Short mmCIF file of C-alpha atoms in Angstrom, two decimals:
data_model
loop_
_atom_site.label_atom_id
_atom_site.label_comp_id
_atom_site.label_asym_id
_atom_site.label_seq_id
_atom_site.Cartn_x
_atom_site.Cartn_y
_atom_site.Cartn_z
CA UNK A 136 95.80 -121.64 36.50
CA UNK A 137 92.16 -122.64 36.46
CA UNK A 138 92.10 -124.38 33.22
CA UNK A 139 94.82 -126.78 34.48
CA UNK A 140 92.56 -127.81 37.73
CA UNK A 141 91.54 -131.29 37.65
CA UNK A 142 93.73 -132.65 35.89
CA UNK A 143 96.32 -135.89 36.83
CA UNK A 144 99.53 -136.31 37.04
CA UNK A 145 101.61 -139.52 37.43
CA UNK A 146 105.25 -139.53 37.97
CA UNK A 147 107.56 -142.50 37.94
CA UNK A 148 110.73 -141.91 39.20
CA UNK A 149 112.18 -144.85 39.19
CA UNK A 150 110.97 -148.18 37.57
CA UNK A 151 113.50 -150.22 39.19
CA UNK A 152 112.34 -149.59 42.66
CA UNK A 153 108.93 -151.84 41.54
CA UNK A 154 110.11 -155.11 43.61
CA UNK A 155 110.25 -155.92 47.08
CA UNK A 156 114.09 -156.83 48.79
CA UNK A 157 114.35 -159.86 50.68
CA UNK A 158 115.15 -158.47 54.55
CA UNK A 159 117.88 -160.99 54.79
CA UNK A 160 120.00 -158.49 53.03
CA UNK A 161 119.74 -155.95 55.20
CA UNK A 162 120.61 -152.34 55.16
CA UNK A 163 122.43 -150.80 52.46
CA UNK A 164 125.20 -148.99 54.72
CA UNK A 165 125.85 -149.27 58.58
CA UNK A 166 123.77 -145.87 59.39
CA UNK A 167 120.24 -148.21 58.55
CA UNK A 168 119.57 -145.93 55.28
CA UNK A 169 118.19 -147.79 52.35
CA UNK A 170 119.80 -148.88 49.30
CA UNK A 171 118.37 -145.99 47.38
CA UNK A 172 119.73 -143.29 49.95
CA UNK A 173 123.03 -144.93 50.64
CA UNK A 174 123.34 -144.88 46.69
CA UNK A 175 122.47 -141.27 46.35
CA UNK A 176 124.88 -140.43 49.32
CA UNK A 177 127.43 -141.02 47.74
CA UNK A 178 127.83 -144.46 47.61
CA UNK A 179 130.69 -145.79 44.95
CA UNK A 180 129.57 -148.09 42.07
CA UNK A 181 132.37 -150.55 43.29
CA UNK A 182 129.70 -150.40 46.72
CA UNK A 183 126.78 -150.31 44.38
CA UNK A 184 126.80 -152.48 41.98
CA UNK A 185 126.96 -155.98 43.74
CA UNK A 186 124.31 -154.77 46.38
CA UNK A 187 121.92 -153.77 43.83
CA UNK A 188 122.85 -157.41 41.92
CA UNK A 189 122.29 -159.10 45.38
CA UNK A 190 118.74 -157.49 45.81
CA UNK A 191 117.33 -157.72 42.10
CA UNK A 192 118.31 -161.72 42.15
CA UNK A 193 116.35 -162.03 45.68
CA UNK A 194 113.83 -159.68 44.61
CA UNK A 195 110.32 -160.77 44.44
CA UNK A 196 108.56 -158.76 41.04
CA UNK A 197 105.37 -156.94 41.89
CA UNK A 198 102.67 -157.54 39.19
CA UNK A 199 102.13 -155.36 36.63
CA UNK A 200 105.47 -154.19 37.01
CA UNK A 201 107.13 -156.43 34.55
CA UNK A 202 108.68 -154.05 32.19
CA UNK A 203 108.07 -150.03 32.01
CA UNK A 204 105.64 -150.34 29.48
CA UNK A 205 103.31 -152.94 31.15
CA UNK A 206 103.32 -150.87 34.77
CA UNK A 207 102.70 -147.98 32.50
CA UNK A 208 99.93 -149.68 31.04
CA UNK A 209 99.02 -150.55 35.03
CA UNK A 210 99.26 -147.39 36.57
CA UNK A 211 97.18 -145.93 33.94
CA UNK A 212 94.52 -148.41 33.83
CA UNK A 213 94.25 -148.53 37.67
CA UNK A 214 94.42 -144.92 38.67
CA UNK A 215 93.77 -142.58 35.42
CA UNK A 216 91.28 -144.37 33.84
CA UNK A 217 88.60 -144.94 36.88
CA UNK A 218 89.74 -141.13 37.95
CA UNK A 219 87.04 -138.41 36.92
CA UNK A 220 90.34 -136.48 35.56
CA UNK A 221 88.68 -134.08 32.56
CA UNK A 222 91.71 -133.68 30.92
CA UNK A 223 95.41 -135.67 30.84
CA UNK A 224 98.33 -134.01 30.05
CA UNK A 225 101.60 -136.92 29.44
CA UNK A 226 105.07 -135.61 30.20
CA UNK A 227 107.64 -138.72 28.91
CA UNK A 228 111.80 -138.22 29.14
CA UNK A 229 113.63 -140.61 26.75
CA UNK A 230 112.24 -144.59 27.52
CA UNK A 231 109.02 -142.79 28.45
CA UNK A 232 108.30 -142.52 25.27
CA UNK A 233 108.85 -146.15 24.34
CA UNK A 234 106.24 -146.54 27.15
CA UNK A 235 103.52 -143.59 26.07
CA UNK A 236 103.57 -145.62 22.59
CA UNK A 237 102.86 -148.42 25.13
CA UNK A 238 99.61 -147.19 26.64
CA UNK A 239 98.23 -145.92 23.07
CA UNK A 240 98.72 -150.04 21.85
CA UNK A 241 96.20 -150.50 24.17
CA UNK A 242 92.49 -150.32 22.88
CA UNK A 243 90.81 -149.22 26.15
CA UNK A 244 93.48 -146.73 27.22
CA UNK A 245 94.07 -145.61 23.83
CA UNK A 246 90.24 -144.77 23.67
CA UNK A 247 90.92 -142.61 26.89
CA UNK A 248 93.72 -140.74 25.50
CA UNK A 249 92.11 -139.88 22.58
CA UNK A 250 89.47 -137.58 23.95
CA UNK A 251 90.92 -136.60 27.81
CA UNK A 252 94.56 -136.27 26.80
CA UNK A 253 95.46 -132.34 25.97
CA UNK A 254 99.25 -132.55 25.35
CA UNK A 255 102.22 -134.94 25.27
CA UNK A 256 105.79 -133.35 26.28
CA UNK A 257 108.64 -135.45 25.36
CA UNK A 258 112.09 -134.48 26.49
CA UNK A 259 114.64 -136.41 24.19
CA UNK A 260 112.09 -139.07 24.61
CA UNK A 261 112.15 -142.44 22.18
CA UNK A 262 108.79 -141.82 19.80
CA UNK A 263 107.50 -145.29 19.65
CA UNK A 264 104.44 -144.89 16.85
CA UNK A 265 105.36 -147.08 13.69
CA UNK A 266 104.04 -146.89 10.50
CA UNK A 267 101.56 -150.13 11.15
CA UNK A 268 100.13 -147.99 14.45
CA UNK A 269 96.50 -146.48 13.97
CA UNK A 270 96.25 -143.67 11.94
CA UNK A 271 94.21 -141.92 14.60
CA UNK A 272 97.06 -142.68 17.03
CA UNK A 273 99.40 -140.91 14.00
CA UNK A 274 97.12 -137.90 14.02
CA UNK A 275 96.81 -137.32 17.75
CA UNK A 276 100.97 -137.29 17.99
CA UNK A 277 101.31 -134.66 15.03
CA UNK A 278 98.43 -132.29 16.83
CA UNK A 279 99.21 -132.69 20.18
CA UNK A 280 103.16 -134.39 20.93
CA UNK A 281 106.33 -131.60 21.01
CA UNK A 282 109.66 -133.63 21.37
CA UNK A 283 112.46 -131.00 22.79
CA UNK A 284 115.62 -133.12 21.54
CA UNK A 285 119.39 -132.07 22.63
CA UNK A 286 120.69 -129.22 20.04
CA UNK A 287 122.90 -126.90 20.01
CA UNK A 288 119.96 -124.32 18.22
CA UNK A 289 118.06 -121.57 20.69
CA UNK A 290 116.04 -123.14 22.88
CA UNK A 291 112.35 -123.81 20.98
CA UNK A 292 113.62 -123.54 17.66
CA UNK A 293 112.17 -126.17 14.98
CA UNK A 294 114.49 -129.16 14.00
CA UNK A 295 111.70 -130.60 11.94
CA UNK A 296 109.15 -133.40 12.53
CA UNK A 297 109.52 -137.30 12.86
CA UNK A 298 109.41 -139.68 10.19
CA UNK A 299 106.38 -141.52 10.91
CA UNK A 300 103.87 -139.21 12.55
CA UNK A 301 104.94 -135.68 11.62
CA UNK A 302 105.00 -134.43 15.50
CA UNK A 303 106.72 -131.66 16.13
CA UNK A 304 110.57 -131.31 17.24
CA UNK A 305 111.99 -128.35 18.41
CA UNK A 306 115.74 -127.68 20.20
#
């Protein structure tokens, strides 16, 4: 669809993969695949679990990646904002929202959202905006943020609108 051309996407698919393993652990299983695919092969949590403890305590943090929110706040700031993207859609699924209220607490990026962002998509997604946020922010959620929430209703149906900024919720 034209009207959809030029815009950005960025997907995170998983925040704890932001740090760097120290090589003396080596390989996750005796075929050389890495953590991540010996995990999604199958691998048992009893197999998992002190691996994964082993690599975060060696693990050397990347900056800007010290919590979702702040490599939210990164990612954004280095790639969206110098981008000549016309319009920004956000798509968040449950912490994602925690860090969406993230990038609007910050002045520069919320300035961005507020006149490139077109929609915000949360699946079961945390909505982050308190009642001390910026009434601007406040306004932009109830005009442009759907949260689809678990229910048991048709799919799209209304289950009402949040507390503090009146955004839509639907099943």
């Amino acid at each position: 669809n034209a009207e959809y051309m030029g815009g950005w996407g960025i997907i995170v698919t998983n925040p704890n993969e932001n740090s760097v393993p120290n090589p003396d652990i080596g390989a996750a299983s005796d075929d050389g695949k890495s953590a991540v695919d010996a995990y999604w092969l199958g691998t048992t949590d009893a197999e998992w679990k002190p691996f994964a403890r082993k690599v975060a305590a060696s693990a050397e943090r990347v900056k800007g990646s010290e919590s979702p929110q702040e490599h939210s706040q990164y990612v954004y700031s280095t790639f969206v904002l110098p981008s000549q993207a016309k319009k920004v859609f956000i798509v968040a699924h449950s912490f994602g929202g925690m860090c969406t209220g993230a990038l609007f607490r910050n002045a520069t990026i919320r300035a961005h959202l507020l006149t490139k962002c077109v929609a915000v998509a949360f699946t079961d997604a945390i909505n982050d905006i308190k009642p001390s946020d910026p009434s601007e922010v406040k306004d932009f959620y109830k005009k442009k943020l759907i949260n689809w929430v678990a229910s048991r209703r048709k799919l799209n149906a209304s289950e009402g609108t949040h507390r503090y900024t009146g955004s839509e919720e639907r099943s």
